[in-house]
mmCIF file of C-alpha atoms and ligand atoms in Angstrom:
data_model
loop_
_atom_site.group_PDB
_atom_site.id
_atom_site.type_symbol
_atom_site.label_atom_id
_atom_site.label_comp_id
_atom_site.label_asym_id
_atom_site.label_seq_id
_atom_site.Cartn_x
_atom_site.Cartn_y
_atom_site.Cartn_z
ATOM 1 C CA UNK A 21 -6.696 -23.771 -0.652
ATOM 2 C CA UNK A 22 -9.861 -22.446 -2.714
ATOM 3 C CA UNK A 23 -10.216 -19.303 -5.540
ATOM 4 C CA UNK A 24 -13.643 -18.703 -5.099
ATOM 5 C CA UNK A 25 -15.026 -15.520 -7.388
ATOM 6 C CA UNK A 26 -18.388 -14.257 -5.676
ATOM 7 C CA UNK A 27 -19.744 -12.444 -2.583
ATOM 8 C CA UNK A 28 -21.218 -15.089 -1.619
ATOM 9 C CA UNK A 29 -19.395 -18.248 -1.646
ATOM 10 C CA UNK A 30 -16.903 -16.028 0.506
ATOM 11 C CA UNK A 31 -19.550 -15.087 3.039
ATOM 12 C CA UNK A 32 -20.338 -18.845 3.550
ATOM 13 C CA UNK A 33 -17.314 -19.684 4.199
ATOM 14 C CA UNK A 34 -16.257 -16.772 6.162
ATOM 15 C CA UNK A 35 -19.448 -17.763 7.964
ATOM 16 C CA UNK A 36 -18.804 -21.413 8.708
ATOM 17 C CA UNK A 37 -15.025 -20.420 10.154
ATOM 18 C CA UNK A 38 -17.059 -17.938 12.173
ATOM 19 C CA UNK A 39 -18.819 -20.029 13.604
ATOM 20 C CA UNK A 40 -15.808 -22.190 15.035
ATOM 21 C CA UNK A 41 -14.893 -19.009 16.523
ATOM 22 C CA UNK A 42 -11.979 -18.190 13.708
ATOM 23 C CA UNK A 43 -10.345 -15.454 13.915
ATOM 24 C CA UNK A 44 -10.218 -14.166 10.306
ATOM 25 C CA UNK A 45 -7.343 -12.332 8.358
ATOM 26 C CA UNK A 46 -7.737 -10.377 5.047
ATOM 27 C CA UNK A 47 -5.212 -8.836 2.828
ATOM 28 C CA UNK A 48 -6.013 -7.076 0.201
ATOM 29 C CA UNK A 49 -4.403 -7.061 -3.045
ATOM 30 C CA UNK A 50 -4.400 -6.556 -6.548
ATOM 31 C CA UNK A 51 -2.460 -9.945 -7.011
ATOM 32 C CA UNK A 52 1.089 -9.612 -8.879
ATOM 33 C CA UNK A 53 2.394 -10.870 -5.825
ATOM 34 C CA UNK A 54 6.261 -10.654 -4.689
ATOM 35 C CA UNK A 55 7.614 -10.836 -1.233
ATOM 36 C CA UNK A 56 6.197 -7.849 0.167
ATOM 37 C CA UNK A 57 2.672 -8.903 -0.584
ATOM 38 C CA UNK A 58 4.239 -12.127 0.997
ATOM 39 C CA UNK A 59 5.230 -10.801 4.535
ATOM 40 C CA UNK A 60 1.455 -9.642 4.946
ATOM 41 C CA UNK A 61 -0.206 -13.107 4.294
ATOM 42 C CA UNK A 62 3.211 -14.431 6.224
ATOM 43 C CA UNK A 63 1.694 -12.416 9.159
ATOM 44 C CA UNK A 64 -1.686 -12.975 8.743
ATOM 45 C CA UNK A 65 -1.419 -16.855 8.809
ATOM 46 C CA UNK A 66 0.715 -16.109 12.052
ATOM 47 C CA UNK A 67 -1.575 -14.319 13.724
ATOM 48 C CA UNK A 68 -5.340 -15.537 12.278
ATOM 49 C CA UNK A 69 -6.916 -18.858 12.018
ATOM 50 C CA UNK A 70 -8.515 -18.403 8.643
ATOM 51 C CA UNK A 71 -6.484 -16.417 6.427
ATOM 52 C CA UNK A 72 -8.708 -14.574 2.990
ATOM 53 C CA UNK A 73 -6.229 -12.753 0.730
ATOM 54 C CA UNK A 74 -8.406 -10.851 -1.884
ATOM 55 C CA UNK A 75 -6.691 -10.064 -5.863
ATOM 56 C CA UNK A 76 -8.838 -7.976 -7.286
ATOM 57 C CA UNK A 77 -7.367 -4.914 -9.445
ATOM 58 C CA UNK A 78 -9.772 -2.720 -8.550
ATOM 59 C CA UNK A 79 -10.645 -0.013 -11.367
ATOM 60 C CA UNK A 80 -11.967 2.805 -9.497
ATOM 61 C CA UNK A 81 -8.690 3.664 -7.983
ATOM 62 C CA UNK A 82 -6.868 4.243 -11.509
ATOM 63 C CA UNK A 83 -6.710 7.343 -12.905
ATOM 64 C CA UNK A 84 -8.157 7.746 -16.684
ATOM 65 C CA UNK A 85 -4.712 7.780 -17.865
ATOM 66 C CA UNK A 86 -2.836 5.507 -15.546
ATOM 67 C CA UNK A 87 -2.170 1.819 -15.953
ATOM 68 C CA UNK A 88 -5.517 -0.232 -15.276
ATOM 69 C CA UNK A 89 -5.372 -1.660 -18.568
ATOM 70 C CA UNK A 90 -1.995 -2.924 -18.123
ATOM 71 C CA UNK A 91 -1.572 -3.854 -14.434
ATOM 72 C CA UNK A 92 -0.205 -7.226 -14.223
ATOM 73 C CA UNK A 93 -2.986 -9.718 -13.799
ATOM 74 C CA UNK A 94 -1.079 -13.089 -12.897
ATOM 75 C CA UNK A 95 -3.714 -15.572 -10.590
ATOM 76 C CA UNK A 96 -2.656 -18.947 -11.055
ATOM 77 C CA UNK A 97 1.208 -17.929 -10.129
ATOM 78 C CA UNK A 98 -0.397 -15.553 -7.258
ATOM 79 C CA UNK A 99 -2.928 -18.531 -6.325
ATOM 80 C CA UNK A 100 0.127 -21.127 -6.115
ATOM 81 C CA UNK A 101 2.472 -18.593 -3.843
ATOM 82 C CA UNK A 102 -0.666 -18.074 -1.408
ATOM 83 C CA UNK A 103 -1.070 -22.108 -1.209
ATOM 84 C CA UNK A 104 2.264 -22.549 -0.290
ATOM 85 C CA UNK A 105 2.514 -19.784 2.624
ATOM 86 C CA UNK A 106 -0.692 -21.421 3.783
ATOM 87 C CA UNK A 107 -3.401 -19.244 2.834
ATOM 88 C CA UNK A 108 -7.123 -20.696 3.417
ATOM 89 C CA UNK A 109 -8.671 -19.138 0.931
ATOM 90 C CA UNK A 110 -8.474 -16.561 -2.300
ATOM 91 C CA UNK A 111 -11.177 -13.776 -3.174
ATOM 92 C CA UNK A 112 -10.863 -13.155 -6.762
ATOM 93 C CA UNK A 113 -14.261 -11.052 -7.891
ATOM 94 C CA UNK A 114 -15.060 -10.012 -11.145
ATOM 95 C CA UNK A 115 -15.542 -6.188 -11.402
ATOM 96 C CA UNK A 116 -19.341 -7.016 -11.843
ATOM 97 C CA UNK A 117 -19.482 -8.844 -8.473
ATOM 98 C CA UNK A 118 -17.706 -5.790 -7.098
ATOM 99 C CA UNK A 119 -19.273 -3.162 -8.797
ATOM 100 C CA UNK A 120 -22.741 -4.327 -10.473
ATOM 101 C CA UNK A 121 -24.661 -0.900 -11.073
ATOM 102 C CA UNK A 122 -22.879 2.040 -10.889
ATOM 103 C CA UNK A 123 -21.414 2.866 -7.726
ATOM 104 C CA UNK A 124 -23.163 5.623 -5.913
ATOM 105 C CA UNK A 125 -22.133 5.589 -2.396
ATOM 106 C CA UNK A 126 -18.424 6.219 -1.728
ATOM 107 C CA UNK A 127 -16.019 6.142 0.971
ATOM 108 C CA UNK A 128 -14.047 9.579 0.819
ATOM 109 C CA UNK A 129 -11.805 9.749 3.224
ATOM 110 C CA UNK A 130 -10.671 14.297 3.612
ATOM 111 C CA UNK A 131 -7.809 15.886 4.257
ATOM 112 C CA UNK A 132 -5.499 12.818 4.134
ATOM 113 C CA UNK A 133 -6.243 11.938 0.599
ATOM 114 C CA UNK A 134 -5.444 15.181 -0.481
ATOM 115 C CA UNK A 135 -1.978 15.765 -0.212
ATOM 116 C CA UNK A 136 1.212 13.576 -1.938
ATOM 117 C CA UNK A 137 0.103 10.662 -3.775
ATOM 118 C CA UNK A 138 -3.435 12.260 -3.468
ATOM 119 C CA UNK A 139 -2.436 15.281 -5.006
ATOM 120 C CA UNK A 140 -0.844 13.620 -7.786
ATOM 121 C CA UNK A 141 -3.604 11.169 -8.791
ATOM 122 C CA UNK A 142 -7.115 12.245 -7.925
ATOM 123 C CA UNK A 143 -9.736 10.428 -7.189
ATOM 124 C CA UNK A 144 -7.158 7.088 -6.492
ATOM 125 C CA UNK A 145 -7.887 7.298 -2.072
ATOM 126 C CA UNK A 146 -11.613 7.384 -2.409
ATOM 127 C CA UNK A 147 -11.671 4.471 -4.884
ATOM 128 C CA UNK A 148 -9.127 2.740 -2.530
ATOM 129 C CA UNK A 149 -11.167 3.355 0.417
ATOM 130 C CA UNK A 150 -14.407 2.735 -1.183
ATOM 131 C CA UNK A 151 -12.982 -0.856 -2.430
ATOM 132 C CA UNK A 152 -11.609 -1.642 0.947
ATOM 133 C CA UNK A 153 -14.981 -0.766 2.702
ATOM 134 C CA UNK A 154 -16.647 -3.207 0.863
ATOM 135 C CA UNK A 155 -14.098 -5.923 1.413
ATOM 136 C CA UNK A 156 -14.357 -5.266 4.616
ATOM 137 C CA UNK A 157 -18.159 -5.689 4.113
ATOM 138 C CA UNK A 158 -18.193 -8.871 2.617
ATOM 139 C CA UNK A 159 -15.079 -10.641 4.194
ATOM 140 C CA UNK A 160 -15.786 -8.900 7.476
ATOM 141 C CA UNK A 161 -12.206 -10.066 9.146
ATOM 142 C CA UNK A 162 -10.635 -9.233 12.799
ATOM 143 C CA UNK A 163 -7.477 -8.424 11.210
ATOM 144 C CA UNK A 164 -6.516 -6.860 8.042
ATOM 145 C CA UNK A 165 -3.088 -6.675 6.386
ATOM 146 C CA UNK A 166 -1.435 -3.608 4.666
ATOM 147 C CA UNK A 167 2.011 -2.779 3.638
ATOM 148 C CA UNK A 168 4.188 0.023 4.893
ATOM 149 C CA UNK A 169 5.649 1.170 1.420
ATOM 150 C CA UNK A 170 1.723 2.478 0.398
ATOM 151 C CA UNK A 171 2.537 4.500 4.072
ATOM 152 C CA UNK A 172 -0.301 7.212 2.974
ATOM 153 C CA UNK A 173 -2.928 4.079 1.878
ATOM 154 C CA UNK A 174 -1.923 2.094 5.241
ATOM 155 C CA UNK A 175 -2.487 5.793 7.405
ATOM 156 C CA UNK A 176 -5.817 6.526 5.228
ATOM 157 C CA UNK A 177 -6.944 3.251 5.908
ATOM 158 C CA UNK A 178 -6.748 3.009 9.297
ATOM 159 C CA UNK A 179 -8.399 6.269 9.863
ATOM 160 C CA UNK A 180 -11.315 5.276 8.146
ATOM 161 C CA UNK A 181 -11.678 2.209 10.318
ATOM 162 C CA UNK A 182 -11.337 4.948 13.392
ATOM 163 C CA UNK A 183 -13.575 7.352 11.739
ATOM 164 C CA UNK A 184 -16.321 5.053 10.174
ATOM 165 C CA UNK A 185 -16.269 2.255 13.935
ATOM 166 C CA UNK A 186 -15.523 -0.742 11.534
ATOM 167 C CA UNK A 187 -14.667 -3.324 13.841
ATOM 168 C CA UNK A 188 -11.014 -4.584 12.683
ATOM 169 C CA UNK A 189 -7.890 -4.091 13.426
ATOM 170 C CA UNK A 190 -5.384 -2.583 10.521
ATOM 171 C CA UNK A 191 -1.854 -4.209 10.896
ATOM 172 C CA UNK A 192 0.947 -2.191 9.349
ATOM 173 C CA UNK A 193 3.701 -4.897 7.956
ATOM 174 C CA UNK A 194 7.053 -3.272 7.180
ATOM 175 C CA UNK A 195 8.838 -2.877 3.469
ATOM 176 C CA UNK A 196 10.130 -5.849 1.936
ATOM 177 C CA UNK A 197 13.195 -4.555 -0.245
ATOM 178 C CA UNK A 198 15.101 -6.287 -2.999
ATOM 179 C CA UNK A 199 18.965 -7.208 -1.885
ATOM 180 C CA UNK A 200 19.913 -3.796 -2.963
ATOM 181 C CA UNK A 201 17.228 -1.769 -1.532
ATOM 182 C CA UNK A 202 14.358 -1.820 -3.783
ATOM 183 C CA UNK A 203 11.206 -1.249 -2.419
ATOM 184 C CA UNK A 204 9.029 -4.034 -3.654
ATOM 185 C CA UNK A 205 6.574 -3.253 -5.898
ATOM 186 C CA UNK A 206 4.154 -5.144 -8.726
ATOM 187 C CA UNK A 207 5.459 -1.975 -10.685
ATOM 188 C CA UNK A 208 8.836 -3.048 -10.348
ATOM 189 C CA UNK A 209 7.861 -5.522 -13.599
ATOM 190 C CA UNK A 210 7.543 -2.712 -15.735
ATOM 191 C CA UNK A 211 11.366 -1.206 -15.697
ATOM 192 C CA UNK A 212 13.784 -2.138 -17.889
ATOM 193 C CA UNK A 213 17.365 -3.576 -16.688
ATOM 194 C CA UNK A 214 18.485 0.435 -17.046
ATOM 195 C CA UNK A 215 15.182 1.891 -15.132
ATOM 196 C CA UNK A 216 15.887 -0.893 -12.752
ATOM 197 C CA UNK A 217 19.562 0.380 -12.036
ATOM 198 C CA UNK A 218 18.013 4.170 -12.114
ATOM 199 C CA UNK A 219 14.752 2.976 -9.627
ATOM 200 C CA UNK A 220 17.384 2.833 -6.988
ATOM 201 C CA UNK A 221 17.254 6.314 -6.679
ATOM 202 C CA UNK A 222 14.267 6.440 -4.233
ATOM 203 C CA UNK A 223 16.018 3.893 -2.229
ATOM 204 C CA UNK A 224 19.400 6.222 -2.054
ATOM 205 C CA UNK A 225 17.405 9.352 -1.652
ATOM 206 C CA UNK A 226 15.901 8.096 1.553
ATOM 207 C CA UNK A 227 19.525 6.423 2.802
ATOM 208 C CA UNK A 228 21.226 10.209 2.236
ATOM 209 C CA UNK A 229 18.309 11.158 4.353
ATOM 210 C CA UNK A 230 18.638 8.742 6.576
ATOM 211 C CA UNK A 231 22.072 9.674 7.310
ATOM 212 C CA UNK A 232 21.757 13.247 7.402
ATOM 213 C CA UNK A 233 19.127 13.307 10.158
ATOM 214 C CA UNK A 234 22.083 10.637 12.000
ATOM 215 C CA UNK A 235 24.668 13.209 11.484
ATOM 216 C CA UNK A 236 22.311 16.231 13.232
ATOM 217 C CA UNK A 237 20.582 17.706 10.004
ATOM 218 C CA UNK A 238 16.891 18.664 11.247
ATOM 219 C CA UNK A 239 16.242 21.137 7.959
ATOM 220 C CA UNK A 240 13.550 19.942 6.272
ATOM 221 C CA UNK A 241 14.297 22.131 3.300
ATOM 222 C CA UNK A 242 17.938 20.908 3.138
ATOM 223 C CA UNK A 243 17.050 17.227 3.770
ATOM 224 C CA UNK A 244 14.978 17.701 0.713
ATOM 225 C CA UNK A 245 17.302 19.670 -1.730
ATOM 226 C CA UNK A 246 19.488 16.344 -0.822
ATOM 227 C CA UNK A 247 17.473 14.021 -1.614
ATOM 228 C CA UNK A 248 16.633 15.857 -4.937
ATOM 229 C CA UNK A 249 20.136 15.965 -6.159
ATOM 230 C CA UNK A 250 20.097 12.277 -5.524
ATOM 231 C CA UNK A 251 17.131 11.800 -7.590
ATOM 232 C CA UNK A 252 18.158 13.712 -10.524
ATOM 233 C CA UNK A 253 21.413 12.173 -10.851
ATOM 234 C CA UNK A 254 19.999 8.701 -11.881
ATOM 235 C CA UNK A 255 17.046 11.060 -14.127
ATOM 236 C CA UNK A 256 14.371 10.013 -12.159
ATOM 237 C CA UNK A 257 11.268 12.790 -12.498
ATOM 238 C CA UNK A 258 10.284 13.708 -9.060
ATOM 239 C CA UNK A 259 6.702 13.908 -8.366
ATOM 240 C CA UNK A 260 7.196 14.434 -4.728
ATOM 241 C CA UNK A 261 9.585 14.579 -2.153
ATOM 242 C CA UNK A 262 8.087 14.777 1.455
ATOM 243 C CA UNK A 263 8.433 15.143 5.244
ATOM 244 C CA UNK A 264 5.295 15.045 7.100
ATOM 245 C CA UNK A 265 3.723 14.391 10.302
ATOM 246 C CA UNK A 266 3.118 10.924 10.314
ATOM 247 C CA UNK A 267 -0.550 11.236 12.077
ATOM 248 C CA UNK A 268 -1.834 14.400 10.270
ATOM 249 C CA UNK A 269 0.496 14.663 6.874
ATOM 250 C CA UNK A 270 1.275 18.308 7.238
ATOM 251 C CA UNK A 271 4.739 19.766 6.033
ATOM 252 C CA UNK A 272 7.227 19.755 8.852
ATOM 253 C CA UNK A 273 9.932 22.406 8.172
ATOM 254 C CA UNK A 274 11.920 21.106 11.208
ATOM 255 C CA UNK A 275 12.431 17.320 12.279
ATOM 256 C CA UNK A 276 11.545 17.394 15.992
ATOM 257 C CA UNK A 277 10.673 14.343 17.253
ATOM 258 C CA UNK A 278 8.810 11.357 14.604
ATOM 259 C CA UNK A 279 8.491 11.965 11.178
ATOM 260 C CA UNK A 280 7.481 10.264 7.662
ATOM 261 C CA UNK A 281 10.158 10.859 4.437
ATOM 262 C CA UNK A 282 8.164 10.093 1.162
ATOM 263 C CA UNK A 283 8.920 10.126 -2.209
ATOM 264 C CA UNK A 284 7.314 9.420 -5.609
ATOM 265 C CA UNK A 285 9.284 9.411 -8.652
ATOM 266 C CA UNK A 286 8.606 8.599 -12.195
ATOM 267 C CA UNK A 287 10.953 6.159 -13.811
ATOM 268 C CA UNK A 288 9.972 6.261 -17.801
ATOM 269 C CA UNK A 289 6.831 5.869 -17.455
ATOM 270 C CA UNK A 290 6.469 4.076 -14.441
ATOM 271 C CA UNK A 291 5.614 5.917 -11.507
ATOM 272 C CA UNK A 292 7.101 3.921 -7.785
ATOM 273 C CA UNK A 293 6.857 5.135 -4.152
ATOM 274 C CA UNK A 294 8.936 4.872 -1.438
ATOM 275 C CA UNK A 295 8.984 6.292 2.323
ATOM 276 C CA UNK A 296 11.549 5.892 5.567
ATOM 277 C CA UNK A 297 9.811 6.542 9.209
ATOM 278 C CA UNK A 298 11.735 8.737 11.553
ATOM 279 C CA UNK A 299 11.986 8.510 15.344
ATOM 280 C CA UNK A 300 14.516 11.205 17.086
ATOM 281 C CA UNK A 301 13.873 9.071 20.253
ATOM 282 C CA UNK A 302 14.681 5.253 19.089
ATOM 283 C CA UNK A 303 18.320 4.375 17.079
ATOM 284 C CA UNK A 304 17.604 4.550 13.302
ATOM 285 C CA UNK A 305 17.666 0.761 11.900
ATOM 286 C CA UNK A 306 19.461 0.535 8.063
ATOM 287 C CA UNK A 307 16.535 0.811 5.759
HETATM 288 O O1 PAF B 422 -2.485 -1.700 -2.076
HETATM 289 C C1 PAF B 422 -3.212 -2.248 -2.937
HETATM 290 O O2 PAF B 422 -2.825 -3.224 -3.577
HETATM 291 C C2 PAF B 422 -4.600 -1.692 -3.209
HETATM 292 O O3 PAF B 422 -4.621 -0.310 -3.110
HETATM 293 C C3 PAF B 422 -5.681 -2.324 -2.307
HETATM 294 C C4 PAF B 422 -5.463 -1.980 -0.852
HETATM 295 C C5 PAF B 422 -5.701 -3.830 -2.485
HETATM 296 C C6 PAF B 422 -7.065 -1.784 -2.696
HETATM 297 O O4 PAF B 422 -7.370 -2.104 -4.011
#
């Protein structure tokens, strides 16, 4: 497997695979890579004959005071985990091969980007779908990876693609949890043993959901209020607590049919997301 660091030792060798008629797979990251980063390239080097994964923590989605400084920046480990589930190939850029000049043209994707996580962080969707236009640019894959636990990034994303005619296909990989029902996260580095044991909140907020909507609750408001209570027992600090339309992100105040649960809650300092899909017509599967 290769680390290769510009635009254009990708592109050749993007190129040359092309040219045997490769199908190509990208997925994006900003390295610190567990298991859920893991399933995607898992997927990818099922389904694609040469598979890119990109590490590259990518400043113009960070918020002035969020943690760009501080994100866990760990390629050789990340480098030797993509060898060994058969990656071809690793795109680390610099932020001047990404971003030489200042950046001018963005990608803002509307209306999407500015509710939940959007709300709470501006400016982080346009520099996420600015960064993942260009990848797409320069890699220019059939397939691209993303995980369901970023579910607004992965529904953001693949409108843009719809919106913008970009010709790959977005594949939606599902959460990868710890045993006891952690999402996984490269955040998840940051807690302490206690704000791991209180992190678990998100995960038991969405299971009392879970089972509420199983035993006939359809009140959004209600669902909610229990979650909440969940939340504030382990003093987590809710940023959000959810239930949308899956396609547009509007409110629901009644469950109907298919909806998306999402929560965002700061633990100390460290802020983690976590979501549960709902489907009134197909049996609920233990999240
Ligand atoms: O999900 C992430 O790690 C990032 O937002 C992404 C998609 C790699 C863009 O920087």
């Amino acid at each position: 497997m290769r680390i290769v660091h510009t635009i254009n030792e990708i592109r050749q060798s993007v190129l040359g695979k092309k040219q045997q008629n490769a199908r190509v797979g990208l997925v994006p990251t900003m390295g610190a890579l567990h298991a859920g980063h893991g399933s995607l390239v898992e997927a990818a080097v099922e389904e694609c004959d040469f598979v890119v994964v990109s590490i590259f923590v990518n400043p113009t989605q960070f918020g002035p005071s969020e943690d760009f400084e501080k994100y866990p920046r760990t390629l050789d480990t990340d480098a030797a985990y993509c060898e060994q589930l058969g990656a071809d190939i690793i795109f680390a850029p610099s932020a001047d091969q990404m971003y030489p000049a200042e950046q001018l043209t963005w990608v803002d994707t509307e209306k999407l980007t500015e509710v939940l996580c959007g709300q709470s962080r501006p400016g982080h969707f346009r520099g996420v779908t600015t960064v993942c236009a260009k990848l797409f640019n320069i890699v220019q894959p059939d397939l691209a990876y993303f995980g369901q636990k970023d579910a607004q990034q992965a529904i953001v994303i693949q409108r843009m693609v719809k919106d913008l005619n970009m010709p790959l296909e977005i594949h939606i990989c599902p959460i990868v949890r710890e045993d006891d029902g952690l999402a996984m996260s490269s955040r998840n580095k940051y807690l302490s043993a206690d704000q791991r044991k209180q992190a678990l909140c998100l995960y038991k907020a969405l299971t009392e959901c879970q089972s509420q909507v199983a035993a006939g609750q359809r009140q959004v408001a209600l669902l909610i209020d229990a979650m909440k209570q969940v939340i504030q027992q382990h003093q987590g600090q809710i940023d959000y607590i959810s239930i949308v339309d899956p396609q547009t992100l509007d409110s629901l105040e009644q469950i109907k049919q298919k909806a998306l649960v999402l929560v965002a809650v700061n633990i100390g300092k460290t802020r983690l997301i976590d979501n549960l899909s709902i489907d009134l017509n197909t049996p609920a599967n233990p999240i």
